[in-house]
Short mmCIF file of C-alpha atoms and ligand atoms in Angstrom, two decimals:
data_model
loop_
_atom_site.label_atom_id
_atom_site.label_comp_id
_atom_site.label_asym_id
_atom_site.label_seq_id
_atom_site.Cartn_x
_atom_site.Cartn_y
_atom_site.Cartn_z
CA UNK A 1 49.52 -129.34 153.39
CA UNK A 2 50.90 -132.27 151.61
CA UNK A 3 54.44 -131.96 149.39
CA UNK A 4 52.20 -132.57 146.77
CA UNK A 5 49.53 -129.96 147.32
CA UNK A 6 51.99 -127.49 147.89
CA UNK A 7 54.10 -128.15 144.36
CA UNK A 8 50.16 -128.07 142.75
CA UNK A 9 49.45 -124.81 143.72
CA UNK A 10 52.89 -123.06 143.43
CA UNK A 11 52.48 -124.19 139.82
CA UNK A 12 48.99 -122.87 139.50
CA UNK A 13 50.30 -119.76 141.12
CA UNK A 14 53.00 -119.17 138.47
CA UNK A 15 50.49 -119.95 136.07
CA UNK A 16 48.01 -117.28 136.95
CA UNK A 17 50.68 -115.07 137.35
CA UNK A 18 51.55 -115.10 133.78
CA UNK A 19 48.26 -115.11 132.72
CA UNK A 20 47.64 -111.58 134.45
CA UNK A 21 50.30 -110.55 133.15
CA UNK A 22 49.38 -111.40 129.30
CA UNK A 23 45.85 -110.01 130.31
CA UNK A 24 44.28 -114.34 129.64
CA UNK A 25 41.86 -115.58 131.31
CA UNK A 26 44.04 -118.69 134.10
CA UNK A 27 40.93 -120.71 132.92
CA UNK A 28 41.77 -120.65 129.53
CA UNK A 29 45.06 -122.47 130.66
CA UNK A 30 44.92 -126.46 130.90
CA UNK A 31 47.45 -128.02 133.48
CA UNK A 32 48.25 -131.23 131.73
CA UNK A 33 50.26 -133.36 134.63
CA UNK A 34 53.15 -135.14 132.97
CA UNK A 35 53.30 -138.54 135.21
CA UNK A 36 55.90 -140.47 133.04
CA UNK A 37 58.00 -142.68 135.99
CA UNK A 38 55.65 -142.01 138.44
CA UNK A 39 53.38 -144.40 140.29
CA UNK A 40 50.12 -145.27 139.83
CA UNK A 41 49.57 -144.19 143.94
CA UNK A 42 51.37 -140.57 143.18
CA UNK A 43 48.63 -139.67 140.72
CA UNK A 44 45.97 -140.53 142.63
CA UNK A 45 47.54 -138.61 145.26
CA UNK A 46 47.83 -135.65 142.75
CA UNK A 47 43.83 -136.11 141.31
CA UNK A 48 42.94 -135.85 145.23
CA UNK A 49 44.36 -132.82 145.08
CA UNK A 50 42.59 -131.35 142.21
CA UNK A 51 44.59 -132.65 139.12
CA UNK A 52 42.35 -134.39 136.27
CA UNK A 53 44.65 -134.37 132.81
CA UNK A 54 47.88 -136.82 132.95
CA UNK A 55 50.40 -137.02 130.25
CA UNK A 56 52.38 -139.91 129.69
CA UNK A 57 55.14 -140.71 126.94
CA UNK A 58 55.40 -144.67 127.42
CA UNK A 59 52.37 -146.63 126.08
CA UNK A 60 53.23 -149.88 128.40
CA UNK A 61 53.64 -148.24 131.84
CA UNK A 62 50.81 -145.82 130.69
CA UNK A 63 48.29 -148.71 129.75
CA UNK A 64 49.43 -150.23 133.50
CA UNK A 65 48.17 -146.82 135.30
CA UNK A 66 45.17 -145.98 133.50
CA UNK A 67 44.08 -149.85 133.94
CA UNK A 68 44.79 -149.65 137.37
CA UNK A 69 43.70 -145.88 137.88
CA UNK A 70 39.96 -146.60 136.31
CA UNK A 71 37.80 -145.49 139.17
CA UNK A 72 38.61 -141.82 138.39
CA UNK A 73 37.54 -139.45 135.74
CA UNK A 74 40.75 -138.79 134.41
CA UNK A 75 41.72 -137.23 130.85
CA UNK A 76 44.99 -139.18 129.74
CA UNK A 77 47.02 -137.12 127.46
CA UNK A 78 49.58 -138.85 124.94
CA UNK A 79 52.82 -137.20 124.79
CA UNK A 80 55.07 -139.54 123.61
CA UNK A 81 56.70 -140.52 119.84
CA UNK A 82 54.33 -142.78 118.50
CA UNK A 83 55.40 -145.83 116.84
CA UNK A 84 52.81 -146.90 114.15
CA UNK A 85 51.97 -150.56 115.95
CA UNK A 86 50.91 -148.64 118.81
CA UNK A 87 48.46 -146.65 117.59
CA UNK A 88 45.28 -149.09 118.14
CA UNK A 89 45.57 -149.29 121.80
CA UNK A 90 46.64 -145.48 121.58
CA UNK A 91 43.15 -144.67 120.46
CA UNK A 92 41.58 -147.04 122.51
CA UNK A 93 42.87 -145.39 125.88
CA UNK A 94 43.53 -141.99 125.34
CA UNK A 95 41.11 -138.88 125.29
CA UNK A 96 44.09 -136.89 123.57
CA UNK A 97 47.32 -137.64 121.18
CA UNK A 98 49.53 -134.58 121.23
CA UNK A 99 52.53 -135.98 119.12
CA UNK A 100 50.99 -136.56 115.32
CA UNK A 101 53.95 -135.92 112.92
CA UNK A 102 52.64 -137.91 109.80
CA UNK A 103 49.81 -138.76 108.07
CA UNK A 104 50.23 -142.72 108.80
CA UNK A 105 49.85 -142.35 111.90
CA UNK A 106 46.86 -140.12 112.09
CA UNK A 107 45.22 -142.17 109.71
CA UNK A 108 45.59 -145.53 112.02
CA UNK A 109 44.38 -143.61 115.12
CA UNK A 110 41.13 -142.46 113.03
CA UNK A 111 40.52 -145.77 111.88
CA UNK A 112 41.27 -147.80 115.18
CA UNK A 113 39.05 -145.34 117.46
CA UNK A 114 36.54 -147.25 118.99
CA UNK A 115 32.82 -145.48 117.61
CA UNK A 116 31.29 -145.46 121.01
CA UNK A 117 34.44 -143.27 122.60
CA UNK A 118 33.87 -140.57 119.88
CA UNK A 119 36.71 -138.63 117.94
CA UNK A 120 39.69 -138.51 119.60
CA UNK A 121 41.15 -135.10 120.06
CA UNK A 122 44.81 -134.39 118.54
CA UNK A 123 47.61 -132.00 117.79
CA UNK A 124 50.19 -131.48 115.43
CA UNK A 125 53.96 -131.76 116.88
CA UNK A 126 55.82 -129.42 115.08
CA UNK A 127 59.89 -129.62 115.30
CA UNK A 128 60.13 -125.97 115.28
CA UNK A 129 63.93 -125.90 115.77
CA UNK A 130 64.65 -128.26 112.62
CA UNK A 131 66.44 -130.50 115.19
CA UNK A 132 67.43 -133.78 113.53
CA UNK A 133 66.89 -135.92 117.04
CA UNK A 134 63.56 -134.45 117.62
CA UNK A 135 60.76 -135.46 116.28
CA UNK A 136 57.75 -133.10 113.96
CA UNK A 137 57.17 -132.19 111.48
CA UNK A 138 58.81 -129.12 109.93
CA UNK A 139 56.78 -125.76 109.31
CA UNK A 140 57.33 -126.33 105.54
CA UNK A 141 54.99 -129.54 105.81
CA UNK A 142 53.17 -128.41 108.22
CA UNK A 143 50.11 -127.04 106.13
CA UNK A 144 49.70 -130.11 104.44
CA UNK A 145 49.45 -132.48 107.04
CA UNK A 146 47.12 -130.00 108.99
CA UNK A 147 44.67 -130.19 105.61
CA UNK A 148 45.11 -134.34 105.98
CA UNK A 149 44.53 -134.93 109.21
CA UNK A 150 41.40 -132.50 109.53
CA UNK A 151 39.70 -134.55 107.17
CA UNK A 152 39.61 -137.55 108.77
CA UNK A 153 36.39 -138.65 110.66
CA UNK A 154 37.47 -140.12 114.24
CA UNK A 155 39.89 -137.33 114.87
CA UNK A 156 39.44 -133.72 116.36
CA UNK A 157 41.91 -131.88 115.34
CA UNK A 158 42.67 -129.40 118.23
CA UNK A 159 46.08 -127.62 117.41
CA UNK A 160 49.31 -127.77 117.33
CA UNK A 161 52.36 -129.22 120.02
CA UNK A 162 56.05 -128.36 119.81
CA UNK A 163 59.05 -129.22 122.67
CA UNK A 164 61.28 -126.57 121.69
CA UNK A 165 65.03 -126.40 121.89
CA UNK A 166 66.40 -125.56 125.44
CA UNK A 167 67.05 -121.70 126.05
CA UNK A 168 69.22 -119.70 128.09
CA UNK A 169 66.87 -117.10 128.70
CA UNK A 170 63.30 -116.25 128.78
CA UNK A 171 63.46 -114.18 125.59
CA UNK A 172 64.57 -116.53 123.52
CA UNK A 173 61.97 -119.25 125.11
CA UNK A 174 59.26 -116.44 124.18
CA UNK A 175 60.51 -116.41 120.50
CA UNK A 176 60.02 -120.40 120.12
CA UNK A 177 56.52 -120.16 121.30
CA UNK A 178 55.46 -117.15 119.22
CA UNK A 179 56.57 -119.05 116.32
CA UNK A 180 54.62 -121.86 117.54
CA UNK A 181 51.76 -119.52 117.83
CA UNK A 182 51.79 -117.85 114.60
CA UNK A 183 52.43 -121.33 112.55
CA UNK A 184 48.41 -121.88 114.35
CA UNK A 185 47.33 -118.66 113.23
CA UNK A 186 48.26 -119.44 109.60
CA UNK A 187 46.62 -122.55 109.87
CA UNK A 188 43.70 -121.23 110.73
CA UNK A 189 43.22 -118.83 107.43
CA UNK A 190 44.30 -121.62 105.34
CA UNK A 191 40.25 -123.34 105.16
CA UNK A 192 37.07 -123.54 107.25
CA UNK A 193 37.82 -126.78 108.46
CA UNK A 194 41.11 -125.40 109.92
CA UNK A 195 39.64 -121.99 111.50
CA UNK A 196 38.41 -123.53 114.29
CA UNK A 197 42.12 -124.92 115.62
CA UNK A 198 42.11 -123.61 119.50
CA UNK A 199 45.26 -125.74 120.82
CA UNK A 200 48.76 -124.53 121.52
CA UNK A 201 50.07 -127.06 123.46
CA UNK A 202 53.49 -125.86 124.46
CA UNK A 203 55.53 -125.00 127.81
CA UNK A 204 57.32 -127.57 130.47
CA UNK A 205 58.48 -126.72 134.15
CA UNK A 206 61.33 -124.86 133.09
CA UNK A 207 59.64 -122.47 130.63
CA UNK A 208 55.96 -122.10 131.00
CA UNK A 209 55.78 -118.54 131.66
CA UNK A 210 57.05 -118.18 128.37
CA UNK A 211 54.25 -120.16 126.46
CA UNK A 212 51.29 -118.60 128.77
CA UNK A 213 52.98 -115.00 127.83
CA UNK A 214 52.63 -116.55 123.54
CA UNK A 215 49.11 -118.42 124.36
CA UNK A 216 49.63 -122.14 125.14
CA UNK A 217 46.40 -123.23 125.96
CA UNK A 218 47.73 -126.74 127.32
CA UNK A 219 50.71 -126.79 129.61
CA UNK A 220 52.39 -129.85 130.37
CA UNK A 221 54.22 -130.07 133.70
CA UNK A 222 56.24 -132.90 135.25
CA UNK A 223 58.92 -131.89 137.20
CA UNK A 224 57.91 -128.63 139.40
CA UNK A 225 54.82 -130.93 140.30
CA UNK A 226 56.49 -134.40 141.18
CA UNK A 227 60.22 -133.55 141.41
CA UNK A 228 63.04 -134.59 139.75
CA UNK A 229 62.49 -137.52 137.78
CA UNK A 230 64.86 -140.41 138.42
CA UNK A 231 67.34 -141.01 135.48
CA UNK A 232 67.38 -144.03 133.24
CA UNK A 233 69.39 -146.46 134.66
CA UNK A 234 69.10 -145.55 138.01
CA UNK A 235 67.94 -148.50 140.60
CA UNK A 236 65.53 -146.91 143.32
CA UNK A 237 66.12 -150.20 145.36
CA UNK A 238 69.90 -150.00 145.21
CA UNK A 239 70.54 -147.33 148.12
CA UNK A 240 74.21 -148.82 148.60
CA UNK A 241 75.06 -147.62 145.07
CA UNK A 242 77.79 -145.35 145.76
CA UNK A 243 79.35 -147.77 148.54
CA UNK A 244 79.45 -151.03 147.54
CA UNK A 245 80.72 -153.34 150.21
C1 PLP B 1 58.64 -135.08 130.13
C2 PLP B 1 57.85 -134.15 129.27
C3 PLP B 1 57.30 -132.97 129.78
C4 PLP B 1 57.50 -132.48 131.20
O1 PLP B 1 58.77 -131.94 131.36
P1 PLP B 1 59.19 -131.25 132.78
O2 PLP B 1 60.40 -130.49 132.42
O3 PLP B 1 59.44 -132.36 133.73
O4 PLP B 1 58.07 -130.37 133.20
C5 PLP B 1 56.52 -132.21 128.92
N1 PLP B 1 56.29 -132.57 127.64
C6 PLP B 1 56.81 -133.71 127.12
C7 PLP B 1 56.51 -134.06 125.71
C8 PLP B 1 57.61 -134.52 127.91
O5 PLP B 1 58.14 -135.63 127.38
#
């Protein structure tokens, strides 16, 4: 078995380990691969092997893969801050948008969708830890925006998205996520349009026993499935880095 194959299913493993042990259904559980840095040849190598959702944060690299990547049914996920000049090709290329955090944007992405592709699906990132460098949108405005953005046409609004805060331990991971969690179930008493929200998009390598344990629906996985990423900066050509004659 490839390197690949083997990191696949030690992920799917983990994940249908802590779906028995919250009593879920592993089915109910979306593997999103996150395949920011990594080549074009790496995911197909990963699809082969039974991946089909791909997140990506970067719209130029990701409009590079999924144009050269179009031969396979693949659902491209958008994970990334969104700046509001990118939105049109956003919604032209993308089957989801995870990382809404105002009503601008939303409302671009509605009205740039292409008719013939159908609504886009989309969640609400919520900066659950009030961290100034992240971005969200905080609880407080949460239900507002939620009531916005389900009104507009070309969108499906799906849920809601948070990267929490690293934590030292699993409890404290579990805590972020149940918040996450409950901020969905409030949403979804607040109107009819909003009881239908079935998205918790939340859990990374490092913590995603702790979101399938609070309900994430959508996990989104980079490193435990590719390896370490390399770090900005770093030149894969330069081997010689360290000894420079
Ligand atoms: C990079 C990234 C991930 C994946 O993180 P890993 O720790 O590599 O699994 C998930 N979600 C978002 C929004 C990311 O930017």
């Amino acid at each position: 078995m490839t390197n690949m194959a083997c990191n696949i299913n030690r992920v799917r493993q983990r994940l249908a380990d802590a779906a028995r042990a919250a009593d879920r259904s592993p089915a109910a559980i979306t593997l999103v691969a996150v395949s920011k840095t990594r080549s074009a040849a790496c995911i197909r190598e990963a699809f082969a092997a039974g991946l089909h959702d791909y997140g990506e944060n970067y719209l130029q690299e990701a409009l590079e893969k999924i144009a050269e990547l179009a031969d396979l049914d693949i659902r491209w996920h958008f994970i990334g801050p969104i700046q509001s000049n990118k939105t049109r090709a956003i919604a032209e290329h993308f089957h989801w948008v995870h990382t809404i955090d105002r009503l601008k944007v939303a409302e671009r992405l509605s009205a740039q969708r292409p008719a013939h592709l159908g609504p886009i699906d989309v969640c609400i990132q919520v900066n659950i830890d009030a961290e100034d460098s992240k971005s969200g949108v905080s609880p407080a405005a949460l239900p507002a925006l939620a009531e916005a953005v389900v009104a507009l046409p070309n969108l499906r609004f799906r849920g809601l998205m948070t990267i929490p805060a690293p934590a030292a331990n699993s409890e404290t991971q579990r805590t972020s996520f149940f918040y996450l969690a409950q901020l969905l179930a409030n949403l979804r008493t607040l109107s009819p349009a909003l009881a239908s929200l079935d998205t918790l998009s939340m859990g990374m390598s490092d913590d995603l026993e702790a979101a399938v344990l609070e309900g994430a629906t959508l996990v989104r996985v980079g490193t435990a499935l590719f390896g370490a990423r390399p770090k900005p900066g770093d030149n894969p050509h330069n081997t010689n880095a360290e000894n420079p004659s």
